[in-house]
Coordinates of C-alpha atoms in Angstrom, one line a residue:
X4 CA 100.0 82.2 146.3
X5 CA 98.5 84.0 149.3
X6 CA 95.3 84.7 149.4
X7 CA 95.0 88.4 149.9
X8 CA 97.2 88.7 146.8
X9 CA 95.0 86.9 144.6
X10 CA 92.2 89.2 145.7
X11 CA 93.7 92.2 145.1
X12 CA 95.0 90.8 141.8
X13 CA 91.0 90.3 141.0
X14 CA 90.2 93.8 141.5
X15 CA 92.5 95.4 140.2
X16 CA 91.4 93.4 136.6
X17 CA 87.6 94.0 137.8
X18 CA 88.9 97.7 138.0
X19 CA 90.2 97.6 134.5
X20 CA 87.7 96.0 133.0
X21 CA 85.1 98.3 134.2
X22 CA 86.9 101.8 133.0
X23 CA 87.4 99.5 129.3
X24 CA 83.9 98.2 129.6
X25 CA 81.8 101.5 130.9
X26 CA 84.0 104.6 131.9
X27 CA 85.8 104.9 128.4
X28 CA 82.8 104.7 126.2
X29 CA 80.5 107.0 128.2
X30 CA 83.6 109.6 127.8
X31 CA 84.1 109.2 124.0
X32 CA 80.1 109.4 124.0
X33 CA 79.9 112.6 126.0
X34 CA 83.1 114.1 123.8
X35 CA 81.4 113.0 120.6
X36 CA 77.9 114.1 121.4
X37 CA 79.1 118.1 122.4
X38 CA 82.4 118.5 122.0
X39 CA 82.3 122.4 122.8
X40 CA 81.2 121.1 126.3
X41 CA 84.0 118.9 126.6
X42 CA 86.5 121.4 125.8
X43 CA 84.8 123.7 128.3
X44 CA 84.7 121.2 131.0
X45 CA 88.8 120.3 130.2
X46 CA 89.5 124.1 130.1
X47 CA 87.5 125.2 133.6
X48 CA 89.2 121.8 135.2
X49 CA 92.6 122.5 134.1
X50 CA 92.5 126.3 135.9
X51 CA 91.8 124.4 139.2
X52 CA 94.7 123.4 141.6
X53 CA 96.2 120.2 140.6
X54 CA 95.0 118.4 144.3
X55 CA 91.1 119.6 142.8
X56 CA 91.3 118.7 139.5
X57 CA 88.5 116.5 138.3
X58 CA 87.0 116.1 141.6
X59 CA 83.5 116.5 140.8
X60 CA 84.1 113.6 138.3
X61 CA 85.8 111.2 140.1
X62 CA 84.1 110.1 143.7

């Protein structure tokens, strides 16, 4: 197996296992903690065009 491929295969898990690990629970946190805010945040972010959606968010 080349190389490259088995490095890209690593991230990709190191990616996945970050979001499961850290990204998903600080989300379900922030949604159970104030869900009004949540639903606020969803609703302003869903009026944007779909290219700016969830930019301030996401780096």
């Amino acid at each position: 197996m080349d190389l490259l491929k088995i490095l890209r295969s690593f991230e990709e898990f190191l990616f996945e296992a970050i979001s499961w690990l850290i990204f998903y629970p600080l989300t379900l946190w922030r949604v159970l903690r104030d869900p009004l805010a949540a639903m606020e945040y969803s609703d302003r972010e869903q009026a944007d065009a779909e290219e700016r959606r969830y930019d301030d968010a996401l780096s």
